[in-house]
């Protein structure tokens, strides 16, 4: 087997043109071909270290700077997201926006992101990923600077539609998240994705936790900045993170396939792959409608229900995200032992009753505890579910699978956010939670039925969709 963790002198000597034939962004700096042969196996040692070692978690990433930089970019991006997922809806409320207006803005942002994601994933399969993800960082930088400098409604709406403010995406690159998932999928072997994607999500949640811990800033700045103006410095953190990531990703090797005369085009989707992707879209729709009903406007719901502000909400959100990051690491271990499907079903089923408890609990401290536990069980499986999505098709179609996964998540969430805004505006504060519980209960049943024979962490399921180039 050919390793990508170090140079191969024999290959370098025998390939036409030798080292001089390599092109930037297509060959690893150490001489290993990024897009030819076997992808990286996280548990593979360097060639000189001897036989394969036992897989570990978190995964070892020595010698593969591309993976490490993608993980670092997600962690840094999640800092700004953690601040805004806590405070953005509260900022709009401080500006005098109504519940239905806030829900409509979230709907528009999610719909725009979802539609764009549908095109970007397949495009990245053909054109490469690095330029697209760096374009996202530039657009996020620009939108954050606009929101920092003005609260004028038309400009703020435009900045939100571009930057996706207020979405707790655990460091994902907005509509370009599918591109980034496909990028990561091309760098690692199919059987390793459950562990790596769970580790990737854990880094995102830890970043969200740190960002949420800073979300009390508007209250801390109240002696100097009043009202909604105290929220605007939060966008500076988002802008700084985007600028650093643009530089960081510029040094990350791309995964565009080098075209050669002997290389066949990507194989078309098989009937089995089309069926699996259709199941993915249907199952995600149930889940995402429920998420949209309670997720985007949760801190706003706390404001309406208990009359509290950022300094009271931030600690709960920070603890929830930090423990969710730990749960994502745990989910990575569980998927290695029990499989992705069983892990997702067990954790998500345990969270259903807690959703109803949040709606009915009379005290904020109790709501905080229930929210933290539910976040651990519900969100801790995100990385495992992403790994399953990109493993339903061949490696060269991972961008398409990631796009459909993102699209089927964002569009239903958009509808859920709009409905939630309307319900909260009408004073029906518990209704979104009851509707979400029913939808997510149906999701758990459907997920097990759809994918019980297609688990990427099980060798028997790996045969259903060969890891073709």
Tab-separated table of C-alpha atoms in Angstrom, residues 61-244:
chain	number	residue	atom	x	y	z
A	61	UNK	CA	-2.377	13.536	11.981
A	62	UNK	CA	1.418	13.786	11.875
A	63	UNK	CA	2.787	14.375	8.426
A	64	UNK	CA	-0.479	15.521	6.855
A	65	UNK	CA	-0.618	19.290	7.125
A	66	UNK	CA	-3.687	19.543	4.886
A	67	UNK	CA	-5.920	17.721	7.358
A	68	UNK	CA	-4.460	19.624	10.304
A	69	UNK	CA	-5.061	22.999	8.662
A	70	UNK	CA	-8.659	22.149	7.790
A	71	UNK	CA	-9.281	21.167	11.397
A	72	UNK	CA	-7.615	24.341	12.667
A	73	UNK	CA	-9.697	26.497	10.310
A	74	UNK	CA	-12.911	24.954	11.597
A	75	UNK	CA	-11.909	25.535	15.220
A	76	UNK	CA	-11.045	29.185	14.570
A	77	UNK	CA	-14.211	29.817	12.552
A	78	UNK	CA	-16.356	28.404	15.337
A	79	UNK	CA	-15.213	31.111	17.782
A	80	UNK	CA	-17.154	33.788	15.931
A	81	UNK	CA	-20.091	31.461	15.400
A	82	UNK	CA	-20.267	30.760	19.137
A	83	UNK	CA	-20.593	34.459	19.908
A	84	UNK	CA	-23.295	35.067	17.315
A	85	UNK	CA	-25.357	31.926	17.899
A	86	UNK	CA	-25.865	33.248	21.418
A	87	UNK	CA	-26.269	36.955	20.722
A	88	UNK	CA	-27.387	37.593	17.142
A	89	UNK	CA	-31.122	37.071	17.699
A	90	UNK	CA	-30.831	39.137	20.897
A	91	UNK	CA	-29.131	41.864	18.862
A	92	UNK	CA	-32.016	41.937	16.405
A	93	UNK	CA	-34.463	42.103	19.327
A	94	UNK	CA	-32.503	45.048	20.765
A	95	UNK	CA	-32.801	46.762	17.377
A	96	UNK	CA	-36.584	46.450	17.647
A	97	UNK	CA	-37.154	43.592	15.205
A	98	UNK	CA	-40.326	41.553	15.716
A	99	UNK	CA	-40.439	37.779	16.199
A	100	UNK	CA	-41.742	37.163	12.688
A	101	UNK	CA	-39.082	39.465	11.208
A	102	UNK	CA	-36.310	37.620	13.042
A	103	UNK	CA	-37.677	34.255	11.927
A	104	UNK	CA	-37.984	35.476	8.349
A	105	UNK	CA	-34.364	36.656	8.294
A	106	UNK	CA	-33.161	33.287	9.549
A	107	UNK	CA	-35.331	31.596	6.933
A	108	UNK	CA	-33.830	33.674	4.138
A	109	UNK	CA	-30.293	33.057	5.341
A	110	UNK	CA	-30.788	29.296	5.599
A	111	UNK	CA	-32.539	29.056	2.222
A	112	UNK	CA	-29.826	31.034	0.466
A	113	UNK	CA	-27.111	28.923	2.055
A	114	UNK	CA	-28.907	25.702	1.154
A	115	UNK	CA	-29.461	26.576	-2.503
A	116	UNK	CA	-25.877	27.730	-2.926
A	117	UNK	CA	-24.556	24.586	-1.231
A	118	UNK	CA	-26.401	22.434	-3.781
A	119	UNK	CA	-24.233	23.831	-6.581
A	120	UNK	CA	-20.927	24.226	-4.778
A	121	UNK	CA	-20.358	20.597	-3.782
A	122	UNK	CA	-20.562	19.103	-7.302
A	123	UNK	CA	-18.581	22.089	-8.646
A	124	UNK	CA	-15.799	21.394	-6.158
A	125	UNK	CA	-15.617	17.770	-7.325
A	126	UNK	CA	-14.542	19.116	-10.722
A	127	UNK	CA	-12.759	22.382	-9.936
A	128	UNK	CA	-11.115	21.827	-6.588
A	129	UNK	CA	-11.935	23.018	-3.079
A	130	UNK	CA	-9.349	25.496	-1.853
A	131	UNK	CA	-10.386	28.489	-3.954
A	132	UNK	CA	-14.058	28.050	-3.062
A	133	UNK	CA	-13.503	27.832	0.702
A	134	UNK	CA	-11.155	30.821	0.623
A	135	UNK	CA	-13.856	32.727	-1.265
A	136	UNK	CA	-16.194	32.002	1.633
A	137	UNK	CA	-13.689	33.426	4.113
A	138	UNK	CA	-13.455	36.639	2.077
A	139	UNK	CA	-17.241	36.979	1.907
A	140	UNK	CA	-17.507	36.346	5.664
A	141	UNK	CA	-14.852	38.977	6.328
A	142	UNK	CA	-16.711	41.541	4.232
A	143	UNK	CA	-20.121	40.821	5.754
A	144	UNK	CA	-18.742	40.955	9.313
A	145	UNK	CA	-17.151	44.353	8.638
A	146	UNK	CA	-20.477	45.665	7.306
A	147	UNK	CA	-22.320	44.464	10.421
A	148	UNK	CA	-19.594	45.958	12.629
A	149	UNK	CA	-19.919	49.383	11.042
A	150	UNK	CA	-23.691	49.763	10.629
A	151	UNK	CA	-27.058	48.510	11.879
A	152	UNK	CA	-28.946	49.928	8.863
A	153	UNK	CA	-31.527	47.229	8.168
A	154	UNK	CA	-30.999	46.649	4.408
A	155	UNK	CA	-27.215	46.368	4.836
A	156	UNK	CA	-27.574	44.167	7.901
A	157	UNK	CA	-29.945	41.854	6.026
A	158	UNK	CA	-27.503	41.587	3.119
A	159	UNK	CA	-24.595	40.900	5.482
A	160	UNK	CA	-26.613	38.222	7.272
A	161	UNK	CA	-27.592	36.497	4.030
A	162	UNK	CA	-23.934	36.348	3.003
A	163	UNK	CA	-22.363	35.622	6.391
A	164	UNK	CA	-25.029	33.324	7.832
A	165	UNK	CA	-24.939	35.063	11.209
A	166	UNK	CA	-26.561	33.346	14.183
A	167	UNK	CA	-26.249	29.772	12.934
A	168	UNK	CA	-24.458	27.437	15.328
A	169	UNK	CA	-22.793	25.446	12.554
A	170	UNK	CA	-19.911	24.212	14.760
A	171	UNK	CA	-17.349	25.896	12.546
A	172	UNK	CA	-18.745	24.765	9.190
A	173	UNK	CA	-18.077	27.104	6.275
A	174	UNK	CA	-21.695	28.093	5.634
A	175	UNK	CA	-22.867	27.047	2.153
A	176	UNK	CA	-19.259	26.064	1.464
A	177	UNK	CA	-19.400	23.514	4.283
A	178	UNK	CA	-20.164	20.773	1.756
A	179	UNK	CA	-17.016	21.739	-0.143
A	180	UNK	CA	-14.970	21.521	3.035
A	181	UNK	CA	-16.484	18.146	3.962
A	182	UNK	CA	-15.680	16.812	0.514
A	183	UNK	CA	-12.148	18.192	0.809
A	184	UNK	CA	-11.624	16.353	4.082
A	185	UNK	CA	-13.220	13.176	2.720
A	186	UNK	CA	-10.730	13.066	-0.166
A	187	UNK	CA	-7.819	13.159	2.269
A	188	UNK	CA	-8.757	10.141	4.396
A	189	UNK	CA	-9.789	6.546	3.893
A	190	UNK	CA	-13.510	5.735	4.030
A	191	UNK	CA	-13.246	3.573	7.143
A	192	UNK	CA	-11.522	6.365	9.093
A	193	UNK	CA	-14.083	9.082	8.416
A	194	UNK	CA	-16.329	8.374	11.391
A	195	UNK	CA	-13.476	9.048	13.817
A	196	UNK	CA	-12.058	12.025	11.957
A	197	UNK	CA	-15.412	13.737	11.353
A	198	UNK	CA	-16.332	13.299	15.017
A	199	UNK	CA	-12.979	14.812	16.015
A	200	UNK	CA	-13.545	17.632	13.505
A	201	UNK	CA	-16.955	18.373	15.008
A	202	UNK	CA	-15.515	18.252	18.524
A	203	UNK	CA	-13.049	21.001	17.640
A	204	UNK	CA	-15.930	23.047	16.270
A	205	UNK	CA	-17.987	22.637	19.430
A	206	UNK	CA	-15.036	23.541	21.661
A	207	UNK	CA	-14.641	26.706	19.597
A	208	UNK	CA	-18.354	27.429	19.940
A	209	UNK	CA	-17.992	27.044	23.703
A	210	UNK	CA	-15.188	29.567	23.866
A	211	UNK	CA	-17.120	31.960	21.648
A	212	UNK	CA	-20.289	31.560	23.717
A	213	UNK	CA	-18.278	32.329	26.863
A	214	UNK	CA	-17.503	35.709	25.276
A	215	UNK	CA	-21.151	36.343	24.391
A	216	UNK	CA	-21.718	38.255	27.626
A	217	UNK	CA	-19.690	41.097	26.109
A	218	UNK	CA	-22.725	43.346	25.385
A	219	UNK	CA	-23.626	43.413	29.084
A	220	UNK	CA	-19.990	43.974	30.045
A	221	UNK	CA	-19.760	46.912	27.620
A	222	UNK	CA	-23.004	48.491	28.820
A	223	UNK	CA	-21.223	51.233	30.841
A	224	UNK	CA	-19.702	52.537	27.584
A	225	UNK	CA	-22.080	51.341	24.835
A	226	UNK	CA	-25.832	51.398	25.217
A	227	UNK	CA	-28.600	49.277	23.734
A	228	UNK	CA	-27.950	47.511	20.446
A	229	UNK	CA	-24.604	49.278	19.940
A	230	UNK	CA	-23.076	47.052	22.629
A	231	UNK	CA	-23.542	44.030	20.339
A	232	UNK	CA	-21.690	45.374	17.311
A	233	UNK	CA	-18.107	44.752	18.547
A	234	UNK	CA	-18.925	41.024	18.428
A	235	UNK	CA	-18.584	41.118	14.655
A	236	UNK	CA	-14.925	42.105	14.989
A	237	UNK	CA	-14.113	38.617	16.285
A	238	UNK	CA	-15.818	37.100	13.233
A	239	UNK	CA	-13.855	39.350	10.869
A	240	UNK	CA	-10.513	38.526	12.470
A	241	UNK	CA	-11.167	34.791	12.319
A	242	UNK	CA	-12.100	34.986	8.632
A	243	UNK	CA	-8.920	36.911	7.796
A	244	UNK	CA	-6.672	34.398	9.565
